[in-house]
XYZ file of C-alpha atoms in Angstrom:
552
model
C 16.792 -16.283 -20.302
C 19.735 -14.151 -19.206
C 19.717 -12.328 -22.494
C 15.931 -11.799 -22.297
C 16.131 -10.462 -18.753
C 19.028 -8.180 -19.633
C 17.249 -6.752 -22.667
C 13.991 -6.356 -20.759
C 15.851 -4.059 -18.404
C 15.453 -1.287 -20.954
C 11.645 -1.459 -20.975
C 9.991 0.799 -18.411
C 6.414 1.745 -18.229
C 4.812 2.814 -14.973
C 2.630 5.869 -14.726
C 4.422 7.257 -11.632
C 7.752 6.729 -13.514
C 6.449 8.412 -16.661
C 5.116 11.462 -14.876
C 8.545 11.854 -13.298
C 10.021 12.028 -16.807
C 8.158 15.291 -17.379
C 8.727 16.739 -20.819
C 11.251 14.084 -21.736
C 8.569 11.672 -22.862
C 9.064 10.195 -26.281
C 8.470 7.329 -28.552
C 9.933 5.227 -31.231
C 9.667 6.581 -34.751
C 7.732 4.417 -37.146
C 8.275 3.579 -40.779
C 4.663 4.470 -41.457
C 5.514 7.926 -42.793
C 3.003 10.294 -41.265
C 1.826 7.519 -38.992
C -1.490 6.765 -40.685
C -2.554 3.217 -39.840
C -3.852 0.983 -42.577
C -7.547 0.320 -43.055
C -8.974 3.514 -41.543
C -12.753 3.618 -41.338
C -14.378 4.873 -44.531
C -15.613 8.453 -44.456
C -18.829 7.271 -46.112
C -19.729 4.995 -43.217
C -21.321 6.257 -40.018
C -18.969 6.769 -37.070
C -18.168 3.727 -34.955
C -19.315 4.427 -31.407
C -17.576 2.880 -28.420
C -16.719 3.585 -24.803
C -13.170 4.019 -23.521
C -12.263 3.584 -19.843
C -9.629 6.037 -18.596
C -8.610 8.196 -15.615
C -10.428 11.451 -14.998
C -8.362 14.523 -15.775
C -8.902 18.201 -15.029
C -10.811 18.774 -18.281
C -13.455 16.801 -20.191
C -12.059 14.083 -22.427
C -14.901 14.718 -24.876
C -13.503 18.197 -25.474
C -9.873 17.106 -25.593
C -8.112 18.197 -28.784
C -6.507 14.811 -29.393
C -9.838 13.079 -28.754
C -11.461 15.175 -31.472
C -8.519 14.554 -33.782
C -8.845 10.777 -33.298
C -12.605 10.890 -33.838
C -12.166 12.724 -37.141
C -9.221 10.678 -38.328
C -10.792 7.279 -37.655
C -14.473 8.190 -38.032
C -15.344 7.141 -34.492
C -17.412 8.600 -31.692
C -15.827 8.057 -28.307
C -17.776 7.894 -25.088
C -15.888 7.935 -21.816
C -16.132 5.990 -18.566
C -13.785 7.923 -16.285
C -12.561 7.312 -12.750
C -10.425 9.396 -10.367
C -6.801 8.338 -10.613
C -6.646 7.176 -7.002
C -9.801 5.081 -7.495
C -9.066 3.858 -11.011
C -8.377 0.238 -10.158
C -11.309 -0.008 -7.750
C -13.669 1.351 -10.391
C -12.197 -0.966 -12.996
C -12.729 -3.986 -10.770
C -16.324 -3.014 -10.040
C -17.046 -2.799 -13.764
C -15.495 -6.178 -14.477
C -17.215 -7.837 -11.515
C -20.618 -6.476 -12.529
C -20.218 -7.465 -16.166
C -21.093 -3.900 -17.171
C -17.675 -3.017 -18.585
C -16.876 -0.959 -21.715
C -15.727 -2.125 -25.112
C -12.217 -0.763 -24.541
C -9.990 -0.161 -21.550
C -7.743 2.624 -22.806
C -5.914 2.899 -19.493
C -6.672 0.040 -17.116
C -3.477 -0.538 -15.090
C -3.638 -4.329 -15.423
C -1.112 -6.828 -14.096
C 0.006 -9.959 -15.899
C -2.245 -11.951 -13.572
C -5.200 -9.789 -14.605
C -4.475 -10.487 -18.262
C -4.362 -14.232 -17.810
C -7.473 -14.219 -15.658
C -9.645 -12.118 -17.954
C -8.111 -13.663 -21.038
C -9.023 -17.150 -19.837
C -12.561 -15.979 -19.077
C -12.877 -14.533 -22.556
C -13.421 -11.005 -21.225
C -10.230 -9.711 -22.883
C -9.885 -10.545 -26.556
C -6.561 -11.745 -27.951
C -5.034 -8.943 -29.991
C -2.671 -11.047 -32.108
C -4.787 -11.262 -35.275
C -6.005 -7.679 -34.966
C -2.410 -6.465 -34.740
C -1.344 -8.639 -37.672
C -4.157 -7.291 -39.864
C -4.545 -3.711 -38.675
C -1.429 -2.851 -36.659
C 1.555 -2.128 -38.925
C 3.284 0.094 -36.357
C 2.951 -2.428 -33.541
C 4.072 -5.194 -35.864
C 7.168 -3.232 -36.824
C 8.123 -2.482 -33.236
C 7.717 -6.127 -32.190
C 9.899 -7.189 -35.115
C 12.584 -4.629 -34.344
C 12.483 -5.183 -30.578
C 11.446 -8.796 -29.997
C 11.955 -8.505 -26.242
C 8.968 -6.158 -26.204
C 6.847 -8.812 -27.888
C 8.120 -11.424 -25.435
C 7.255 -9.184 -22.495
C 3.641 -8.668 -23.573
C 2.891 -12.237 -24.670
C 1.109 -14.512 -22.190
C 2.146 -18.148 -21.716
C -0.683 -19.272 -24.024
C 0.848 -17.220 -26.840
C -1.774 -14.469 -26.783
C -1.358 -10.721 -26.400
C -4.268 -9.585 -24.254
C -3.236 -6.007 -23.542
C -0.644 -3.373 -24.377
C 1.487 -1.235 -22.038
C 3.133 2.097 -22.633
C 6.428 1.186 -24.307
C 8.749 3.384 -22.302
C 12.491 3.330 -22.771
C 13.326 6.041 -20.285
C 17.063 5.684 -19.665
C 17.261 7.477 -16.342
C 14.213 5.514 -15.132
C 16.104 2.264 -15.644
C 18.469 3.052 -12.759
C 16.139 4.944 -10.461
C 17.678 4.063 -7.080
C 20.024 7.046 -6.963
C 21.742 9.132 -4.303
C 22.354 12.913 -4.494
C 24.561 14.989 -2.223
C 25.076 18.652 -1.297
C 28.547 19.443 -2.690
C 28.545 22.923 -1.130
C 28.597 21.253 2.267
C 31.301 18.832 1.151
C 33.511 21.698 -0.007
C 33.014 23.688 3.176
C 34.039 20.690 5.291
C 36.909 19.655 2.998
C 35.300 16.314 2.150
C 35.031 14.291 -1.056
C 31.962 12.494 -2.342
C 31.778 9.122 -0.549
C 32.624 5.974 -2.488
C 32.171 3.382 0.280
C 29.759 2.816 3.133
C 32.496 3.765 5.633
C 33.132 7.030 3.798
C 29.406 7.763 3.737
C 29.259 7.357 7.510
C 32.126 9.823 7.881
C 30.437 12.366 5.602
C 27.043 12.097 7.288
C 28.651 12.382 10.712
C 30.397 15.571 9.614
C 27.166 16.967 8.174
C 25.496 16.442 11.537
C 28.238 17.709 13.825
C 30.278 20.352 11.944
C 27.596 22.934 11.092
C 28.043 22.913 7.288
C 25.301 25.512 6.757
C 27.159 27.844 9.113
C 24.211 29.111 11.136
C 25.438 27.885 14.510
C 22.399 25.625 14.907
C 22.207 21.848 14.944
C 19.488 21.881 12.275
C 21.206 19.846 9.571
C 19.577 16.704 8.186
C 22.454 14.540 6.893
C 20.341 12.074 4.884
C 16.660 12.114 3.993
C 14.345 10.135 1.740
C 10.726 9.040 1.483
C 8.642 5.926 0.843
C 8.347 4.980 -2.823
C 4.636 5.697 -2.905
C 5.415 9.340 -2.138
C 8.774 9.915 -3.832
C 9.924 7.828 -6.753
C 12.560 5.422 -5.466
C 13.066 7.498 -2.341
C 13.559 4.514 -0.028
C 16.866 4.875 1.768
C 17.184 1.105 2.119
C 16.744 0.613 -1.633
C 20.008 2.438 -2.311
C 22.075 1.481 0.729
C 21.289 -2.247 0.743
C 22.890 -2.593 -2.687
C 26.273 -2.131 -1.042
C 25.653 -5.417 0.778
C 23.335 -7.536 -1.394
C 21.066 -6.812 -4.336
C 17.781 -5.175 -3.348
C 15.267 -5.076 -6.210
C 12.961 -2.990 -3.996
C 10.046 -5.186 -5.020
C 9.981 -8.959 -4.581
C 13.468 -9.213 -3.037
C 14.508 -11.851 -5.558
C 18.041 -12.438 -6.793
C 19.099 -14.564 -9.757
C 22.364 -16.393 -10.411
C 22.850 -18.633 -13.448
C 19.089 -18.807 -13.859
C 18.510 -19.935 -10.263
C 16.092 -17.807 -8.249
C 16.908 -17.063 -4.615
C 15.756 -14.704 -1.894
C 17.780 -11.739 -0.630
C 15.983 -10.589 2.504
C 16.947 -13.530 4.731
C 20.667 -13.615 3.939
C 23.493 -12.634 6.274
C 24.410 -9.841 3.854
C 20.910 -8.411 4.285
C 21.429 -8.521 8.035
C 24.721 -6.616 7.649
C 22.944 -3.979 5.587
C 20.285 -3.567 8.274
C 22.975 -3.248 10.958
C 24.641 -0.490 8.951
C 21.405 1.405 8.400
C 20.441 1.024 12.073
C 23.790 2.540 13.025
C 23.101 5.560 10.819
C 19.624 5.940 12.266
C 20.676 5.466 15.896
C 23.288 8.217 15.570
C 20.815 10.671 14.086
C 22.276 10.590 10.586
C 19.016 9.524 8.933
C 15.930 11.702 8.937
C 13.183 9.880 10.923
C 10.627 11.391 8.525
C 12.194 9.387 5.689
C 9.803 6.528 6.426
C 6.616 8.593 6.282
C 6.988 11.939 4.488
C 5.546 12.723 1.043
C 6.911 14.657 -1.916
C 5.521 17.980 -0.677
C 7.352 17.577 2.618
C 10.584 16.698 0.812
C 10.268 19.744 -1.424
C 9.633 22.007 1.561
C 12.829 20.744 3.182
C 14.954 21.203 0.084
C 13.549 24.564 -1.030
C 13.407 26.090 2.449
C 14.305 29.767 2.297
C 17.399 30.837 4.147
C 19.831 28.289 5.497
C 19.889 24.998 3.650
C 19.212 22.063 5.979
C 19.525 18.894 3.848
C 22.835 17.203 3.117
C 21.791 14.293 0.889
C 18.803 12.361 -0.407
C 17.971 9.010 -1.969
C 15.703 9.559 -4.973
C 15.628 9.075 -8.727
C 15.114 12.796 -9.316
C 16.918 15.523 -7.419
C 14.063 17.806 -8.499
C 11.918 16.184 -5.801
C 14.136 17.983 -3.299
C 15.335 21.178 -4.986
C 13.752 23.232 -7.756
C 15.512 22.549 -11.058
C 13.036 24.262 -13.395
C 12.987 27.892 -12.220
C 15.878 29.660 -13.938
C 16.124 32.167 -11.082
C 16.857 29.443 -8.503
C 20.389 28.033 -8.466
C 20.499 25.936 -5.281
C 20.147 22.730 -7.289
C 23.426 23.438 -9.067
C 25.513 22.392 -6.070
C 23.750 19.035 -5.814
C 25.543 16.159 -7.490
C 25.035 12.463 -8.076
C 26.898 9.829 -6.053
C 27.682 6.482 -7.670
C 26.662 3.186 -6.030
C 28.650 2.714 -2.840
C 31.031 -0.172 -2.259
C 30.232 -2.150 0.862
C 32.575 -3.855 3.339
C 32.581 -7.077 1.296
C 33.188 -5.335 -2.027
C 29.553 -5.420 -3.173
C 28.677 -2.418 -5.369
C 25.386 -2.717 -7.229
C 22.845 -0.457 -8.920
C 19.162 -1.108 -8.519
C 17.462 -1.781 -11.842
C 13.883 -0.946 -12.776
C 13.271 -3.328 -15.621
C 9.614 -4.139 -16.253
C 6.965 -3.265 -18.799
C 4.940 -2.116 -15.836
C 1.187 -2.207 -15.881
C -0.775 -2.973 -19.018
C -3.195 -0.300 -20.141
C -5.042 -1.027 -23.397
C -7.389 -4.016 -23.699
C -10.391 -4.794 -25.915
C -13.256 -6.653 -24.261
C -15.775 -9.144 -25.585
C -18.369 -6.350 -25.632
C -16.721 -4.927 -28.746
C -18.167 -5.634 -32.181
C -15.847 -6.423 -35.070
C -16.018 -2.811 -36.256
C -15.213 -1.547 -32.764
C -12.306 -3.969 -32.438
C -10.802 -2.810 -35.731
C -11.259 0.865 -34.935
C -9.779 0.443 -31.442
C -6.665 -1.385 -32.649
C -6.167 1.180 -35.418
C -6.279 3.983 -32.858
C -3.741 2.395 -30.528
C -1.555 1.356 -33.464
C -1.513 4.972 -34.623
C -0.286 5.926 -31.161
C 2.687 3.666 -31.805
C 3.671 5.658 -34.891
C 5.887 8.722 -34.735
C 3.099 11.144 -35.566
C 0.565 9.396 -33.358
C 2.918 9.283 -30.397
C 3.791 12.952 -30.887
C 0.158 14.015 -30.992
C -0.933 11.699 -28.161
C 1.773 13.014 -25.874
C 1.859 16.714 -26.807
C -1.263 17.414 -28.858
C -1.912 17.566 -32.618
C -1.259 21.301 -33.057
C 2.299 22.427 -33.701
C 3.292 25.420 -31.627
C 1.374 24.511 -28.493
C 3.008 21.537 -26.748
C 5.717 20.995 -29.372
C 7.356 22.511 -32.415
C 9.901 21.598 -35.051
C 13.410 21.908 -33.663
C 15.696 24.748 -34.654
C 18.778 23.825 -36.729
C 21.102 24.237 -33.742
C 19.005 22.225 -31.270
C 20.417 18.843 -30.287
C 19.008 15.774 -28.585
C 20.188 14.156 -25.378
C 23.036 12.424 -27.244
C 24.181 15.666 -28.877
C 22.723 14.801 -32.286
C 20.423 17.054 -34.357
C 16.883 17.082 -32.969
C 13.654 16.892 -34.961
C 11.200 18.263 -32.393
C 11.396 20.569 -29.397
C 9.218 21.541 -26.454
C 11.380 24.533 -25.511
C 10.749 28.239 -26.225
C 7.041 27.767 -26.840
C 4.476 30.542 -26.217
C 3.746 31.033 -22.526
C 0.558 29.421 -21.231
C -2.141 31.114 -19.242
C -1.745 29.432 -15.822
C -5.483 29.804 -15.245
C -6.402 27.768 -18.323
C -6.368 23.959 -18.073
C -4.421 22.391 -20.933
C -6.623 19.868 -22.725
C -4.902 19.086 -25.998
C -3.309 15.650 -25.544
C -3.828 12.332 -23.775
C -0.330 12.685 -22.329
C 0.343 9.621 -20.160
C -3.047 8.047 -20.835
C -3.231 4.927 -22.974
C -0.684 2.547 -24.445
C 1.650 4.325 -26.833
C 5.241 4.351 -27.957
C 7.687 6.121 -25.680
C 10.834 4.367 -26.839
C 14.349 5.743 -26.998
C 14.073 6.179 -30.756
C 11.212 8.626 -30.332
C 12.780 10.311 -27.312
C 15.899 10.929 -29.351
C 13.862 13.026 -31.791
C 13.484 15.754 -29.149
C 15.804 18.610 -28.286
C 17.454 18.622 -24.893
C 19.528 21.386 -23.346
C 23.219 20.513 -23.408
C 24.096 22.294 -20.144
C 23.186 19.814 -17.393
C 22.893 22.553 -14.773
C 20.468 24.663 -16.797
C 16.711 24.205 -16.466
C 16.528 23.083 -20.113
C 19.304 20.532 -19.560
C 17.728 18.560 -16.727
C 17.265 15.519 -18.973
C 20.941 15.657 -19.888
C 21.795 15.883 -16.211
C 19.736 12.793 -15.417
C 21.305 10.879 -18.298
C 24.800 11.753 -17.128
C 23.901 10.714 -13.593
C 22.555 7.417 -14.898
C 25.788 6.778 -16.775
C 27.441 6.390 -13.362
C 25.002 3.633 -12.404
C 24.755 1.532 -15.553
C 28.132 -0.248 -15.090
C 26.993 -1.570 -11.703
C 23.856 -3.374 -12.819
C 23.686 -7.023 -11.710
C 24.436 -9.572 -14.413
C 20.990 -11.060 -13.928
C 17.838 -9.312 -12.756
C 14.474 -10.922 -12.155
C 11.872 -9.445 -14.560
C 9.395 -7.534 -12.414
C 6.231 -8.252 -14.383
C 6.956 -11.768 -15.520
C 3.923 -13.835 -16.516
C 3.312 -16.313 -13.695
C 2.022 -19.682 -14.882
C -1.790 -19.695 -14.766
C -1.969 -22.430 -12.158
C 0.319 -20.396 -9.874
C -1.250 -16.951 -10.149
C -3.559 -17.065 -7.136
C -0.929 -18.497 -4.798
C 1.713 -16.122 -6.143
C -0.479 -13.097 -5.481
C -1.122 -14.145 -1.887
C 2.482 -15.057 -1.092
C 3.971 -12.004 -2.822
C 1.829 -9.582 -0.825
C 2.445 -11.350 2.486
C 6.201 -11.694 2.005
C 6.690 -8.135 0.765
C 4.741 -6.713 3.700
C 6.721 -8.883 6.121
C 10.075 -7.762 4.714
C 9.178 -4.080 4.662
C 7.645 -3.914 8.123
C 10.565 -5.774 9.701
C 13.098 -3.704 7.779
C 11.680 -0.513 9.230
C 11.603 -1.976 12.722
C 15.208 -3.187 12.519
C 16.421 0.159 11.177
C 14.704 2.329 13.789
C 15.490 -0.142 16.571
C 12.038 -1.241 17.694
C 13.344 -4.725 16.908
C 16.834 -5.825 17.859
C 18.900 -7.253 15.003
C 20.965 -9.187 17.525
C 18.005 -10.686 19.379
C 15.241 -10.848 16.779
C 17.025 -11.730 13.529
C 16.719 -15.520 13.888
C 12.998 -15.269 14.611
C 12.598 -12.995 11.586
C 14.297 -15.534 9.319
C 12.252 -18.374 10.809
C 9.098 -16.402 10.056
C 9.576 -16.992 6.321
C 8.819 -20.681 6.864
C 5.312 -19.776 7.954
C 4.975 -17.543 4.887
C 5.795 -20.478 2.603
C 8.923 -18.922 1.121
C 9.884 -22.252 -0.482
C 6.724 -22.266 -2.619
C 7.197 -18.559 -3.391
C 10.633 -19.248 -4.878
C 9.420 -22.314 -6.775
C 6.649 -20.294 -8.419
C 9.011 -17.564 -9.577
C 11.543 -20.145 -10.718
C 8.924 -21.806 -12.911
C 7.947 -18.430 -14.321
C 11.391 -17.540 -15.653
C 12.010 -21.053 -16.891
C 8.883 -20.639 -18.986
C 10.095 -17.235 -20.191
C 13.521 -18.600 -21.170
C 12.084 -21.180 -23.554
């Protein structure tokens, strides 16, 4: 189980995470040559018609260049049932509840509980035999990376849906901390390595006028809730200097034994530390409410710079890293995980396959099932992944790399998305499915693409993120609970209820303890006692059973 959990830590696939990767998307190369899947529909037969469910973009999917390419290649006619991104799951649930759902969910954002539920009902068809007969690229990937197969296989042995297979290195350690080195230099300070040193630095940022304008306008530390800025929670980074904070279910694992972090004395110490920072004005009060636009306005404010540090996966949330004429970002640098008073020094790990996207329903005929699996299998080939992500026409979203272009590891690149013809900003790009649908975005594919070698140049942002991540990788916990583990079928309903209640309880109390509306000294014992009423014992038993099943 330890080995499985450790290997699963490389698999990342969440849409918010992927969009943050920007142009660095990529996939595993396939041994299928040009990527053509076996058994394509005969040109002599009429096109197979079917409906795909997906999010609504800015341009019609019917007119999308990759859509037309797929229709021609596989002799299919695709109809679309589209929903706004922010209403995607609601629309999906309405379709499933009404029984009027499409043959294929191309992008459904399903959880493991959803898969078991709809698989048991017979709504989602098992994909195992279809993959074995018509999915050479998927078969190859599952053979080469068995942890991927393990992660997508339900307890009954069936594969009911497929996720985006994303091996984004910098996404794996997303709980990062960036600091303004120009301010450090002006004040004669070094980057902090411990929680005590961080306090000293933030105190100096607040009191010693590092931007030199004679005003007390400095914000020593800012952040944002995860739903607004990817891994922007201040507590997600700082708590890892006291006890591991997975920023999700608050589970810790030791020798295969599941325990809970958010009721431990170390958690209390972390809250006391963060409350001290907040009470002394070292933490931006807006960190608990602001969105990405507000963060960007702070960081890119014209004139005197006002932000000293930020917790986020991507420093580009705060300061512009893409405009070659703007250089402010160049004096922002990564800070490694801090060491706490008890010697704890951990990096938060994002280690799940995320939400599942592609599923075939029992509305699909045999011909539709075969065509659908061939399409998604093609998207797990090198060519299919390239076209799905960047479009099928060379010279628009991608091109062959120049001889001197290198990938993120400094090796010769095969493809590049740099130095392409400028786009008309008034024309909506509609040539690829981009982050829509399950496809291969593994490290092998990513490594085919050129990346700028100067980490402070706009073209080298991916290199910069990789180098920053290198500081975090050595501090990963030995064992991490897999985020999207398959809960045993008999536990799914209870797990869903308890997980939501416990997570809400932890997060609301954390905020109250940090800002001081609850007293850690007076209210901590009542907070801990509150977990009894939330049935924490059953919560831990359910998640223990889940990983014991996975370790078999």
